[in-house]
mmCIF file with all atom_site columns, C-alpha atoms in Angstrom:
data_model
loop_
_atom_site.group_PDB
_atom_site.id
_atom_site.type_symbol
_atom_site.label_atom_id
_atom_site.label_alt_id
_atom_site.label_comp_id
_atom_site.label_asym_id
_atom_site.label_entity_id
_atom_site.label_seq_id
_atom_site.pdbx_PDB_ins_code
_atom_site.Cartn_x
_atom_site.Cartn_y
_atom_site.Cartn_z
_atom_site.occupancy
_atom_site.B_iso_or_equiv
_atom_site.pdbx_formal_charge
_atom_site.auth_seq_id
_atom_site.auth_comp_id
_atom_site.auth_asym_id
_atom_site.auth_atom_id
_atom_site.pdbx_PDB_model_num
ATOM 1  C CA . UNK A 1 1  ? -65.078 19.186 33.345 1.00 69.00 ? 1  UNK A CA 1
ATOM 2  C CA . UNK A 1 2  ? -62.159 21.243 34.392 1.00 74.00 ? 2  UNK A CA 1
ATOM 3  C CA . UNK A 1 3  ? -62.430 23.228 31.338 1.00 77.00 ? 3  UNK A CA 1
ATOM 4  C CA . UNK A 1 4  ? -65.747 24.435 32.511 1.00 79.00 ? 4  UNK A CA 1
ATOM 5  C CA . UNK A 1 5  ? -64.992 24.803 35.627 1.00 81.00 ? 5  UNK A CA 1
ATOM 6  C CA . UNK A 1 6  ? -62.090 27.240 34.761 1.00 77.00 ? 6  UNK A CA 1
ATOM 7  C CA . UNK A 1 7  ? -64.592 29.253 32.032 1.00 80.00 ? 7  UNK A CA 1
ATOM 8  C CA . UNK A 1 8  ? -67.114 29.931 35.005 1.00 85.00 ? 8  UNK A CA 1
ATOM 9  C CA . UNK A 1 9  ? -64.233 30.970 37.205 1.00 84.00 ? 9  UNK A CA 1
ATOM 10 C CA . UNK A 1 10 ? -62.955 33.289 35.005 1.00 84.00 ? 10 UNK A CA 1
ATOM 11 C CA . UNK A 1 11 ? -66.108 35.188 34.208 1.00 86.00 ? 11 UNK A CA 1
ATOM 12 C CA . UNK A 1 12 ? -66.464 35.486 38.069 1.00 89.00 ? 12 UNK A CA 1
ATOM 13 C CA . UNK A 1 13 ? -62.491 36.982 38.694 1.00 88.00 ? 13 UNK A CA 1
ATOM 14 C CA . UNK A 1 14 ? -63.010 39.098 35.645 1.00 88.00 ? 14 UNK A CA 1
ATOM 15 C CA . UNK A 1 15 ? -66.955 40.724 36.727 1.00 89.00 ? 15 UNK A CA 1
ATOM 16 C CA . UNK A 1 16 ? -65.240 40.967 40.500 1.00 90.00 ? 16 UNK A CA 1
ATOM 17 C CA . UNK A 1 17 ? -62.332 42.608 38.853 1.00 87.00 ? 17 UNK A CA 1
ATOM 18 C CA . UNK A 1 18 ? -63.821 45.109 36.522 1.00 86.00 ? 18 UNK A CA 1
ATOM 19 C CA . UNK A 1 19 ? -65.984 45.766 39.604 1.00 86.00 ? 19 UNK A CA 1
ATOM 20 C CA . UNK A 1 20 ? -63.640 46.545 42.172 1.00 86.00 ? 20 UNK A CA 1
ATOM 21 C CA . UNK A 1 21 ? -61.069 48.481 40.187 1.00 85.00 ? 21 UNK A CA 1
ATOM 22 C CA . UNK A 1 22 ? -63.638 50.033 38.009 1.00 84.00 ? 22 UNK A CA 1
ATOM 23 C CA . UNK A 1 23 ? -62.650 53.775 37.230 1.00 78.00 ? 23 UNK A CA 1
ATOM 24 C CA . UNK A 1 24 ? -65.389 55.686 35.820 1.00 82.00 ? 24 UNK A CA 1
ATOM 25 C CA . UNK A 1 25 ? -64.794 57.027 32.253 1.00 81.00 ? 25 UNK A CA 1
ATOM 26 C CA . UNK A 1 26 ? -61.408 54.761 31.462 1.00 83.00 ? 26 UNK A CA 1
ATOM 27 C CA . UNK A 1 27 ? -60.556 50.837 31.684 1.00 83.00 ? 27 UNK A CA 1
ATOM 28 C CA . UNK A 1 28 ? -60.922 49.257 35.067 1.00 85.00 ? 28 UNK A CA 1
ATOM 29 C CA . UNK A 1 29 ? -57.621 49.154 36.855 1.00 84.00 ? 29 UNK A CA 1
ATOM 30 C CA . UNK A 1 30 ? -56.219 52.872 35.428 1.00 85.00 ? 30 UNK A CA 1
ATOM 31 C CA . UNK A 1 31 ? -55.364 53.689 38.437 1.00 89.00 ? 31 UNK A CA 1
ATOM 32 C CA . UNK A 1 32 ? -51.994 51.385 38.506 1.00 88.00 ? 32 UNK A CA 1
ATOM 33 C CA . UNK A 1 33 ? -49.231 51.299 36.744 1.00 89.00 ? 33 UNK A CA 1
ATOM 34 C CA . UNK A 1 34 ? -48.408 47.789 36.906 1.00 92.00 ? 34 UNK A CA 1
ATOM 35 C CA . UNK A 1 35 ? -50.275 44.878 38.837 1.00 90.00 ? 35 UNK A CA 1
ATOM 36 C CA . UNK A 1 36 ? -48.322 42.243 39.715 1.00 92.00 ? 36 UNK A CA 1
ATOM 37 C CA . UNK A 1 37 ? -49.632 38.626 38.920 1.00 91.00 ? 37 UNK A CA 1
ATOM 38 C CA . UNK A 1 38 ? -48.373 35.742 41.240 1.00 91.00 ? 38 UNK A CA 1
ATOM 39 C CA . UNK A 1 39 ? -49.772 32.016 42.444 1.00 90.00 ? 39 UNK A CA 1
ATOM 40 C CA . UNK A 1 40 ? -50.275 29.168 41.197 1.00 86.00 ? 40 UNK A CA 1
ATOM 41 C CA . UNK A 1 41 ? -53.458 30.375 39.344 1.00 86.00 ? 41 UNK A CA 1
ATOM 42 C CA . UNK A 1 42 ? -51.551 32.808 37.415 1.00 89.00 ? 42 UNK A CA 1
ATOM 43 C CA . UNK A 1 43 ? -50.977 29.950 34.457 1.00 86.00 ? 43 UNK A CA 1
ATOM 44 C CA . UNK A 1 44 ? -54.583 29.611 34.620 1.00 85.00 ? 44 UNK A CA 1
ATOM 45 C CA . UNK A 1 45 ? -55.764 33.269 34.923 1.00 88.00 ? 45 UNK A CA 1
ATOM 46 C CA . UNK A 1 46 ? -53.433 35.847 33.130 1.00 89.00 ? 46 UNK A CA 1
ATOM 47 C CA . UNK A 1 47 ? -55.295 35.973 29.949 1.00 89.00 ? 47 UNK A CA 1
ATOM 48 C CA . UNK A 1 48 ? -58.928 36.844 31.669 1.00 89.00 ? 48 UNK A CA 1
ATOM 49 C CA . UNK A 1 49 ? -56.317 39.220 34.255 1.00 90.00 ? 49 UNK A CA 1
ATOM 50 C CA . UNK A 1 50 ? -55.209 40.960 31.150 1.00 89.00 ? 50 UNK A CA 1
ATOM 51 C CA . UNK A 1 51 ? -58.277 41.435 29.319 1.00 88.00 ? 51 UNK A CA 1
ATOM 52 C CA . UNK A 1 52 ? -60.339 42.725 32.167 1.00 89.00 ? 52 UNK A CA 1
ATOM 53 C CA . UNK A 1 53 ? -57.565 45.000 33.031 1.00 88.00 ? 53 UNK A CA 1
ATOM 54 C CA . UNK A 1 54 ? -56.703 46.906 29.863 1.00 85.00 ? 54 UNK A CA 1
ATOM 55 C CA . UNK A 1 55 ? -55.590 50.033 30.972 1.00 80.00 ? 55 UNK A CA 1
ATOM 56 C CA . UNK A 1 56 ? -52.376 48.867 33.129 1.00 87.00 ? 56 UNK A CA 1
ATOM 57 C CA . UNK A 1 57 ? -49.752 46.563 32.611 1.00 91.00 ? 57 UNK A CA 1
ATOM 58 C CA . UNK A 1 58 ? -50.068 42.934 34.183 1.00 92.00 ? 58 UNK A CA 1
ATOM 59 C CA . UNK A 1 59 ? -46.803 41.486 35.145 1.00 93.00 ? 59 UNK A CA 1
ATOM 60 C CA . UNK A 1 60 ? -47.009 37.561 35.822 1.00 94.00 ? 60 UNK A CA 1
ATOM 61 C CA . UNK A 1 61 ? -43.905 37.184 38.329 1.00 92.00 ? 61 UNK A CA 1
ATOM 62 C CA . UNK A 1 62 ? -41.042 34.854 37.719 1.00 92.00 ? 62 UNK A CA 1
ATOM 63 C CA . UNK A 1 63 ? -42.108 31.157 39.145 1.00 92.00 ? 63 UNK A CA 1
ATOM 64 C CA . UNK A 1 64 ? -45.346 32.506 40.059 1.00 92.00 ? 64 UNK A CA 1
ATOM 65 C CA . UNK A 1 65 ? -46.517 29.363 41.661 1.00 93.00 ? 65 UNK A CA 1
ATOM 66 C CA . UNK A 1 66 ? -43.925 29.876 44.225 1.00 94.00 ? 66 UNK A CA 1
ATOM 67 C CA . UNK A 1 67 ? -43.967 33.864 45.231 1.00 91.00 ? 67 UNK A CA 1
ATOM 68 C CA . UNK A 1 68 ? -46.505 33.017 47.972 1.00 90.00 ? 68 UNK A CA 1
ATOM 69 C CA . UNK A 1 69 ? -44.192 31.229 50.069 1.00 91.00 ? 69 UNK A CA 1
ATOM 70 C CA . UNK A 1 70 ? -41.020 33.490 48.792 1.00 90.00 ? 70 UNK A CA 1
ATOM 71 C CA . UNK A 1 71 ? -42.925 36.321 49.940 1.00 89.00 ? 71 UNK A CA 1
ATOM 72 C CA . UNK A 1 72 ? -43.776 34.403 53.130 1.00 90.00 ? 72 UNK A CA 1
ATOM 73 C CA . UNK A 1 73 ? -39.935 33.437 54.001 1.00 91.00 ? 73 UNK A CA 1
ATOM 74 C CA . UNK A 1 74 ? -38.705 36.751 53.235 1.00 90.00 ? 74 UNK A CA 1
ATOM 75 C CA . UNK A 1 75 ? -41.145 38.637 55.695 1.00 89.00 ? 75 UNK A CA 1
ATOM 76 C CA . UNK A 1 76 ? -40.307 35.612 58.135 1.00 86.00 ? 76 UNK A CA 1
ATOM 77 C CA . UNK A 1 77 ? -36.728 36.115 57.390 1.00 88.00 ? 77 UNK A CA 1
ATOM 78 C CA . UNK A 1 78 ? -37.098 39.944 58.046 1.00 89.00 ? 78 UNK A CA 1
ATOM 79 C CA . UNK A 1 79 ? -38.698 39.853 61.535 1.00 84.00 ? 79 UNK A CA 1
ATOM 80 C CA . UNK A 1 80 ? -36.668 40.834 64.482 1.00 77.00 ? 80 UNK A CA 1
ATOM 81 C CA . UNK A 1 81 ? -35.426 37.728 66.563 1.00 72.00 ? 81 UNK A CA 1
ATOM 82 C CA . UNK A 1 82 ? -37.167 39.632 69.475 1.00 69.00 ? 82 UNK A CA 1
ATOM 83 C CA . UNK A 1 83 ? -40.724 38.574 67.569 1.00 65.00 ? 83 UNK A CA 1
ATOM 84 C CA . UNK A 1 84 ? -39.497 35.052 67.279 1.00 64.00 ? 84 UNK A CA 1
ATOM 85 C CA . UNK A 1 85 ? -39.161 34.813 71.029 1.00 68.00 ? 85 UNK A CA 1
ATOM 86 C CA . UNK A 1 86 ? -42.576 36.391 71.544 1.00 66.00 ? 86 UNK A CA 1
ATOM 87 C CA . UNK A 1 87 ? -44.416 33.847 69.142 1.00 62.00 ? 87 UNK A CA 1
ATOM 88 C CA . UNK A 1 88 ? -45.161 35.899 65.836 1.00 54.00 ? 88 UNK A CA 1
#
């Protein structure tokens, strides 16, 4: 069940993929050097990442299950204590 549920997934990040990045005359996503690849879907989704993206180089980040809320603390952490007061 979860199987198929990850095939049909796959085929619809990979179509919405191709389609948004597509560059006309090379591989969708050509016009990046590197895209990098975090979540906790990345285990799951690399693969169908790499293959719909051929022309740039995927990068699945260290602990990729975690870089949502690294990224999160680190903006957090970066905010001026003047936006903490305010409510942000």
């Amino acid at each position: 069940m979860i199987t198929g549920s990850l095939k049909r997934l796959t085929r619809s990040l990979s179509s919405f993929l191709i389609g948004m990045w597509n560059v006309e005359g090379a591989h969708a996503g050509t016009q990046f050097d590197k895209i990098y690849l975090g979540g906790g879907g990345a285990y799951y989704f690399e693969e169908v990442v790499c293959q719909a993206l051929q022309g740039c180089q995927i990068v699945t980040v260290p602990d990729p299950e975690h870089a949502s809320i690294c990224g999160y603390a680190e903006l957090a952490a970066s905010l001026d204590e003047d936006r903490w007061e305010e409510g942000y």
